[in-house]
Short mmCIF file of C-alpha atoms and ligand atoms in Angstrom, two decimals:
data_model
loop_
_atom_site.label_atom_id
_atom_site.label_comp_id
_atom_site.label_asym_id
_atom_site.label_seq_id
_atom_site.Cartn_x
_atom_site.Cartn_y
_atom_site.Cartn_z
CA UNK A 23 -12.75 16.62 16.98
CA UNK A 24 -10.18 15.30 14.54
CA UNK A 25 -11.58 14.70 11.09
CA UNK A 26 -11.82 11.12 10.00
CA UNK A 27 -10.87 10.09 6.56
CA UNK A 28 -10.55 7.22 4.21
CA UNK A 29 -7.87 7.45 1.54
CA UNK A 30 -6.45 6.11 -1.65
CA UNK A 31 -2.67 6.16 -1.82
CA UNK A 32 -1.36 5.19 -5.25
CA UNK A 33 2.28 5.17 -6.29
CA UNK A 34 2.54 7.25 -9.50
CA UNK A 35 4.69 4.69 -11.30
CA UNK A 36 2.31 3.94 -14.16
CA UNK A 37 -1.27 4.34 -15.30
CA UNK A 38 -3.86 2.79 -12.98
CA UNK A 39 -5.09 -0.60 -14.18
CA UNK A 40 -8.44 -2.22 -13.47
CA UNK A 41 -7.23 -3.65 -10.16
CA UNK A 42 -6.07 -0.21 -8.97
CA UNK A 43 -9.25 1.46 -10.21
CA UNK A 44 -11.36 -1.10 -8.38
CA UNK A 45 -9.45 -0.52 -5.14
CA UNK A 46 -9.76 3.25 -5.56
CA UNK A 47 -13.50 3.07 -6.14
CA UNK A 48 -13.94 0.76 -3.17
CA UNK A 49 -11.84 3.04 -0.95
CA UNK A 50 -13.99 6.03 -1.90
CA UNK A 51 -17.24 4.08 -1.48
CA UNK A 52 -16.27 2.70 1.94
CA UNK A 53 -15.35 6.22 3.07
CA UNK A 54 -18.62 7.73 1.79
CA UNK A 55 -20.74 4.91 3.22
CA UNK A 56 -19.21 5.40 6.66
CA UNK A 57 -19.55 9.20 6.62
CA UNK A 58 -15.83 9.77 6.29
CA UNK A 59 -14.07 12.30 4.13
CA UNK A 60 -11.69 11.04 1.48
CA UNK A 61 -8.03 11.90 0.82
CA UNK A 62 -5.72 11.18 -2.09
CA UNK A 63 -2.07 10.70 -1.27
CA UNK A 64 0.59 10.27 -3.93
CA UNK A 65 3.22 7.86 -2.64
CA UNK A 66 5.86 9.39 -4.84
CA UNK A 67 9.02 8.56 -2.90
CA UNK A 68 9.41 5.53 -5.15
CA UNK A 69 12.15 6.42 -7.66
CA UNK A 70 9.99 5.10 -10.50
CA UNK A 71 7.44 7.89 -9.83
CA UNK A 72 6.82 10.28 -12.73
CA UNK A 73 4.85 13.54 -12.84
CA UNK A 74 2.98 12.37 -15.95
CA UNK A 75 1.56 9.44 -13.99
CA UNK A 76 0.42 11.79 -11.21
CA UNK A 77 -1.51 13.66 -13.88
CA UNK A 78 -2.94 10.58 -15.59
CA UNK A 79 -3.90 8.86 -12.32
CA UNK A 80 -5.72 11.93 -11.01
CA UNK A 81 -7.47 12.33 -14.35
CA UNK A 82 -8.68 8.72 -14.20
CA UNK A 83 -9.89 9.06 -10.60
CA UNK A 84 -11.78 12.20 -11.59
CA UNK A 85 -13.27 10.44 -14.59
CA UNK A 86 -14.64 7.76 -12.26
CA UNK A 87 -16.33 10.56 -10.35
CA UNK A 88 -14.23 10.34 -7.20
CA UNK A 89 -13.98 13.51 -5.15
CA UNK A 90 -11.57 14.29 -2.36
CA UNK A 91 -10.94 16.75 0.42
CA UNK A 92 -8.38 19.50 -0.05
CA UNK A 93 -5.20 19.24 -2.04
CA UNK A 94 -3.65 15.97 -3.08
CA UNK A 95 -0.94 15.03 -0.55
CA UNK A 96 2.51 14.44 -2.03
CA UNK A 97 4.95 12.49 0.10
CA UNK A 98 7.85 14.13 -1.73
CA UNK A 99 6.79 17.48 -0.18
CA UNK A 100 6.82 16.10 3.35
CA UNK A 101 10.43 15.00 3.82
CA UNK A 102 11.15 17.52 6.62
CA UNK A 103 8.27 16.18 8.64
CA UNK A 104 9.44 12.60 8.14
CA UNK A 105 12.95 13.61 9.21
CA UNK A 106 11.58 15.04 12.45
CA UNK A 107 9.48 11.96 13.24
CA UNK A 108 12.40 9.71 12.36
CA UNK A 109 14.78 11.69 14.60
CA UNK A 110 12.29 11.45 17.42
CA UNK A 111 12.13 7.65 17.15
CA UNK A 112 15.90 7.57 16.94
CA UNK A 113 16.29 9.71 20.07
CA UNK A 114 14.14 7.20 21.95
CA UNK A 115 16.67 4.48 21.09
CA UNK A 116 14.18 2.60 18.92
CA UNK A 117 16.31 2.40 15.78
CA UNK A 118 19.44 0.48 14.88
CA UNK A 119 21.69 0.15 11.88
CA UNK A 120 21.45 -2.90 9.67
CA UNK A 121 24.48 -3.76 7.53
CA UNK A 122 23.00 -6.71 5.71
CA UNK A 123 23.38 -6.61 1.95
CA UNK A 124 20.52 -7.47 -0.32
CA UNK A 125 22.10 -10.83 -1.04
CA UNK A 126 22.59 -11.61 2.66
CA UNK A 127 18.98 -10.70 3.39
CA UNK A 128 17.73 -12.91 0.58
CA UNK A 129 19.73 -15.82 2.05
CA UNK A 130 18.51 -15.25 5.64
CA UNK A 131 14.89 -14.57 4.87
CA UNK A 132 14.49 -17.61 2.67
CA UNK A 133 15.72 -19.88 5.48
CA UNK A 134 13.32 -22.58 6.67
CA UNK A 135 11.02 -21.91 9.68
CA UNK A 136 10.79 -18.22 8.94
CA UNK A 137 7.86 -16.55 7.26
CA UNK A 138 8.99 -15.38 3.82
CA UNK A 139 10.70 -12.03 3.88
CA UNK A 140 10.89 -11.58 7.63
CA UNK A 141 14.07 -10.24 9.21
CA UNK A 142 15.49 -12.27 12.11
CA UNK A 143 17.26 -9.40 13.88
CA UNK A 144 20.77 -10.23 12.67
CA UNK A 145 22.15 -6.72 13.33
CA UNK A 146 20.01 -5.84 16.37
CA UNK A 147 22.54 -6.37 19.15
CA UNK A 148 25.99 -6.04 17.65
CA UNK A 149 29.10 -4.99 19.54
CA UNK A 150 30.96 -1.79 18.65
CA UNK A 151 33.52 -3.84 16.73
CA UNK A 152 30.84 -5.62 14.75
CA UNK A 153 29.25 -2.31 13.86
CA UNK A 154 32.61 -0.97 12.70
CA UNK A 155 33.02 -4.07 10.56
CA UNK A 156 29.50 -3.62 9.19
CA UNK A 157 30.20 -0.02 8.17
CA UNK A 158 33.51 -1.04 6.64
CA UNK A 159 31.76 -3.75 4.66
CA UNK A 160 29.33 -1.20 3.19
CA UNK A 161 31.96 1.46 2.50
CA UNK A 162 32.51 1.62 -1.21
CA UNK A 163 29.10 0.15 -2.07
CA UNK A 164 27.54 3.61 -2.26
CA UNK A 165 25.02 2.61 0.42
CA UNK A 166 25.05 3.22 4.12
CA UNK A 167 23.35 1.04 6.70
CA UNK A 168 19.57 0.77 6.66
CA UNK A 169 17.80 1.90 9.83
CA UNK A 170 15.41 -0.59 11.41
CA UNK A 171 12.87 -0.31 14.17
CA UNK A 172 13.75 -2.42 17.19
CA UNK A 173 10.75 -4.60 17.87
CA UNK A 174 10.47 -5.76 21.46
CA UNK A 175 8.02 -8.41 22.43
CA UNK A 176 7.51 -10.81 25.30
CA UNK A 177 7.96 -13.76 22.98
CA UNK A 178 10.13 -13.21 19.95
CA UNK A 179 9.18 -13.23 17.18
CA UNK A 180 6.30 -10.95 18.03
CA UNK A 181 2.93 -11.46 16.35
CA UNK A 182 0.07 -8.99 16.13
CA UNK A 183 -3.53 -9.89 15.33
CA UNK A 184 -6.05 -7.70 13.60
CA UNK A 185 -9.57 -8.07 12.31
CA UNK A 186 -9.91 -7.01 8.69
CA UNK A 187 -13.34 -6.00 7.40
CA UNK A 188 -13.00 -8.33 4.40
CA UNK A 189 -10.32 -10.90 5.29
CA UNK A 190 -11.43 -11.42 8.89
CA UNK A 191 -8.97 -12.30 11.62
CA UNK A 192 -5.34 -12.19 10.60
CA UNK A 193 -2.25 -12.72 12.69
CA UNK A 194 1.16 -11.90 11.31
CA UNK A 195 4.75 -11.63 12.33
CA UNK A 196 6.27 -8.29 13.30
CA UNK A 197 9.93 -8.14 12.42
CA UNK A 198 12.35 -5.24 12.73
CA UNK A 199 11.07 -3.21 9.82
CA UNK A 200 13.22 -0.84 7.78
CA UNK A 201 12.30 2.82 8.30
CA UNK A 202 15.06 4.26 6.18
CA UNK A 203 16.85 2.47 3.38
CA UNK A 204 20.59 2.21 3.07
CA UNK A 205 20.53 4.43 -0.01
CA UNK A 206 18.67 7.18 1.86
CA UNK A 207 14.91 7.23 1.27
CA UNK A 208 12.37 6.60 3.99
CA UNK A 209 10.55 3.32 3.57
CA UNK A 210 7.00 2.89 2.37
CA UNK A 211 5.96 1.37 5.73
CA UNK A 212 7.24 4.35 7.68
CA UNK A 213 5.83 7.20 5.62
CA UNK A 214 2.55 5.47 4.94
CA UNK A 215 1.85 4.78 8.63
CA UNK A 216 3.05 8.23 9.61
CA UNK A 217 0.90 10.00 7.02
CA UNK A 218 -2.22 8.00 7.82
CA UNK A 219 -1.73 8.87 11.49
CA UNK A 220 -1.14 12.61 11.10
CA UNK A 221 -3.78 13.22 8.45
CA UNK A 222 -6.65 11.66 10.42
CA UNK A 223 -7.06 8.49 8.36
CA UNK A 224 -9.23 6.09 10.31
CA UNK A 225 -9.98 3.65 7.49
CA UNK A 226 -7.38 2.02 5.26
CA UNK A 227 -8.71 0.37 2.10
CA UNK A 228 -6.03 -1.17 -0.13
CA UNK A 229 -4.99 -4.32 -1.95
CA UNK A 230 -4.71 -7.46 0.15
CA UNK A 231 -1.11 -7.93 -0.96
CA UNK A 232 -0.40 -5.54 1.93
CA UNK A 233 -2.22 -7.58 4.57
CA UNK A 234 0.99 -9.42 5.64
CA UNK A 235 2.71 -6.05 6.27
CA UNK A 236 -0.14 -4.73 8.40
CA UNK A 237 0.98 -6.22 11.74
CA UNK A 238 4.36 -4.46 11.32
CA UNK A 239 2.60 -1.23 10.47
CA UNK A 240 0.41 -1.56 13.57
CA UNK A 241 3.51 -1.99 15.72
CA UNK A 242 5.02 1.19 14.29
CA UNK A 243 1.69 3.01 14.79
CA UNK A 244 1.82 2.04 18.45
CA UNK A 245 5.40 3.35 18.76
CA UNK A 246 4.16 6.64 17.28
CA UNK A 247 1.17 6.70 19.68
CA UNK A 248 -1.24 6.71 16.75
CA UNK A 249 -4.57 4.96 16.82
CA UNK A 250 -5.32 1.92 14.74
CA UNK A 251 -7.50 2.54 11.69
CA UNK A 252 -10.11 0.16 10.39
CA UNK A 253 -8.53 -2.13 7.78
CA UNK A 254 -10.24 -3.23 4.60
CA UNK A 255 -7.97 -5.33 2.38
CA UNK A 256 -9.57 -5.87 -0.99
CA UNK A 257 -8.86 -8.86 -3.22
CA UNK A 258 -6.45 -8.68 -6.11
CA UNK A 259 -7.34 -8.94 -9.75
CA UNK A 260 -5.91 -11.94 -11.58
CA UNK A 261 -5.53 -12.61 -15.29
CA UNK A 262 -6.74 -15.69 -17.15
CA UNK A 263 -3.69 -17.64 -15.89
CA UNK A 264 -4.46 -16.84 -12.27
CA UNK A 265 -1.51 -14.43 -12.04
CA UNK A 266 -1.86 -10.91 -10.65
CA UNK A 267 -3.02 -8.54 -13.38
CA UNK A 268 -0.28 -6.47 -15.00
CA UNK A 269 -0.08 -3.92 -17.78
CA UNK A 270 1.29 -6.45 -20.27
CA UNK A 271 -1.91 -8.52 -19.95
CA UNK A 272 -3.64 -6.31 -22.50
CA UNK A 273 -6.00 -3.37 -22.40
CA UNK A 274 -6.31 -2.79 -18.66
CA UNK A 275 -6.06 0.97 -18.18
CA UNK A 276 -8.82 3.52 -18.83
CA UNK A 277 -6.87 4.96 -21.76
CA UNK A 278 -6.37 1.54 -23.32
CA UNK A 279 -9.97 0.50 -22.74
CA UNK A 280 -11.22 3.71 -24.35
CA UNK A 281 -9.77 2.40 -27.63
CA UNK A 282 -12.30 -0.46 -27.36
CA UNK A 283 -15.16 2.00 -26.67
CA UNK A 284 -15.21 1.67 -22.90
CA UNK A 285 -16.48 4.82 -21.16
CA UNK A 286 -15.96 5.61 -17.46
CA UNK A 287 -19.53 4.49 -16.77
CA UNK A 288 -18.87 1.17 -18.52
CA UNK A 289 -15.77 0.64 -16.43
CA UNK A 290 -17.67 1.39 -13.22
CA UNK A 291 -20.28 -1.13 -14.33
CA UNK A 292 -17.55 -3.72 -15.03
CA UNK A 293 -16.02 -3.13 -11.59
CA UNK A 294 -19.45 -3.32 -9.98
CA UNK A 295 -20.26 -6.58 -11.75
CA UNK A 296 -16.96 -8.04 -10.49
CA UNK A 297 -18.44 -7.59 -7.02
CA UNK A 298 -21.84 -9.02 -7.87
CA UNK A 299 -23.58 -5.64 -8.23
CA UNK A 300 -26.13 -5.06 -10.98
CA UNK A 301 -25.81 -2.27 -13.49
CA UNK A 302 -24.13 0.56 -11.53
CA UNK A 303 -22.94 3.39 -13.78
CA UNK A 304 -21.59 6.05 -11.41
CA UNK A 305 -19.45 6.21 -8.28
CA UNK A 306 -22.59 7.09 -6.28
CA UNK A 307 -24.47 4.06 -7.56
CA UNK A 308 -21.43 1.92 -6.87
CA UNK A 309 -21.31 3.14 -3.24
CA UNK A 310 -25.04 2.57 -2.81
CA UNK A 311 -24.66 -1.00 -4.11
CA UNK A 312 -21.71 -1.62 -1.80
CA UNK A 313 -23.65 -0.59 1.32
CA UNK A 314 -24.54 -3.68 3.27
CA UNK A 315 -22.81 -6.00 0.77
CA UNK A 316 -20.10 -8.44 1.62
CA UNK A 317 -17.05 -8.08 -0.57
CA UNK A 318 -15.68 -11.61 -0.64
CA UNK A 319 -11.98 -12.28 -0.21
CA UNK A 320 -11.69 -14.24 -3.45
CA UNK A 321 -9.68 -12.62 -6.27
CA UNK A 322 -11.45 -11.24 -9.33
CA UNK A 323 -10.46 -13.26 -12.39
CA UNK A 324 -10.53 -11.43 -15.66
CA UNK A 325 -9.37 -12.20 -19.18
CA UNK A 326 -8.29 -8.86 -20.70
CA UNK A 327 -8.72 -10.36 -24.19
CA UNK A 328 -12.48 -10.41 -23.60
CA UNK A 329 -12.47 -6.70 -22.81
CA UNK A 330 -11.38 -6.03 -26.38
CA UNK A 331 -14.91 -7.03 -27.39
CA UNK A 332 -16.10 -3.75 -25.89
CA UNK A 333 -18.54 -3.00 -23.07
CA UNK A 334 -21.26 -5.23 -24.53
CA UNK A 335 -19.25 -8.21 -23.20
CA UNK A 336 -20.29 -7.45 -19.60
CA UNK A 337 -23.97 -7.68 -20.34
CA UNK A 338 -24.04 -11.02 -22.08
N1 LIG B 422 1.21 3.00 -2.55
C1 LIG B 422 0.82 1.65 -2.30
C2 LIG B 422 0.48 0.96 -3.60
O1 LIG B 422 0.23 1.62 -4.59
C3 LIG B 422 -0.41 1.53 -1.42
C4 LIG B 422 -0.08 1.76 -0.02
C5 LIG B 422 -1.24 1.72 0.96
O2 LIG B 422 -2.40 1.85 0.52
O3 LIG B 422 -0.95 1.63 2.14
O4 LIG B 422 0.50 -0.24 -3.65
ZN1 LIG B 423 21.07 -6.66 9.22
#
């Protein structure tokens, strides 16, 4: 029987902040509570990835007490496999070249009646002459055409519904997603779906900013004959202004919080309290508290200024 895993798949582009740490802890706890193994995958195809962040992120996950199966998976080591899967899709006639520039895409996708960011299939059925013209337009820009997946549905645009363990039923548009960018790299959607499928991931826990992309990912999964994992999209963390938490908001990483006397156990307790748990001080206690609980879909609001008061602030 294929092993079943949960996973946490950070991009090593910075130190993990409280929102990332909370998602990681939840991903681990959901996996443990459902008897799954747990994998860590570094999504390091992003050009902002740095080896020092791989090191610091893994150190922080270890400090929280998370454990994982086998070696950490690095997407940058798997390019040959992605090439083969990509070629296979291409040989089935499922891909086409898109010549749209960034500016053109921004203009099309902000048009009325279209969900924000969705691609209307502008380059899907071009004539040979139009393709020539598209290539000529890109020549000299240093980019080639992007490669998109041709999405066929009875009624265009296609929609796919899913049931998320936290967000409930969600239906979203499936547009012709980019599998390979015009400047060469494979897209996040492609490698993430491919890796989940081939590594036996049957539970995807991640931030709910990715919920709108999930229908597209499911479509690609189906093209690759992979089975659909369970989805658990966890709420974002917002700052005092109701804006998604970012590094500049203050002391939000483990290293920064340590300067205000926060230990790993304190941080686990803080993350637990954000979910309505009592005093949980280890990853195990966090998982035990999560079992049978409902994680609401509301964001966690936090004022990083208060964290500078030290861990006592969570017990007042
Ligand atoms: N690497 C993505 C991120 O850090 C997460 C992707 C995923 O979990 O599917 O936002
Ligand atoms: Zn296009």
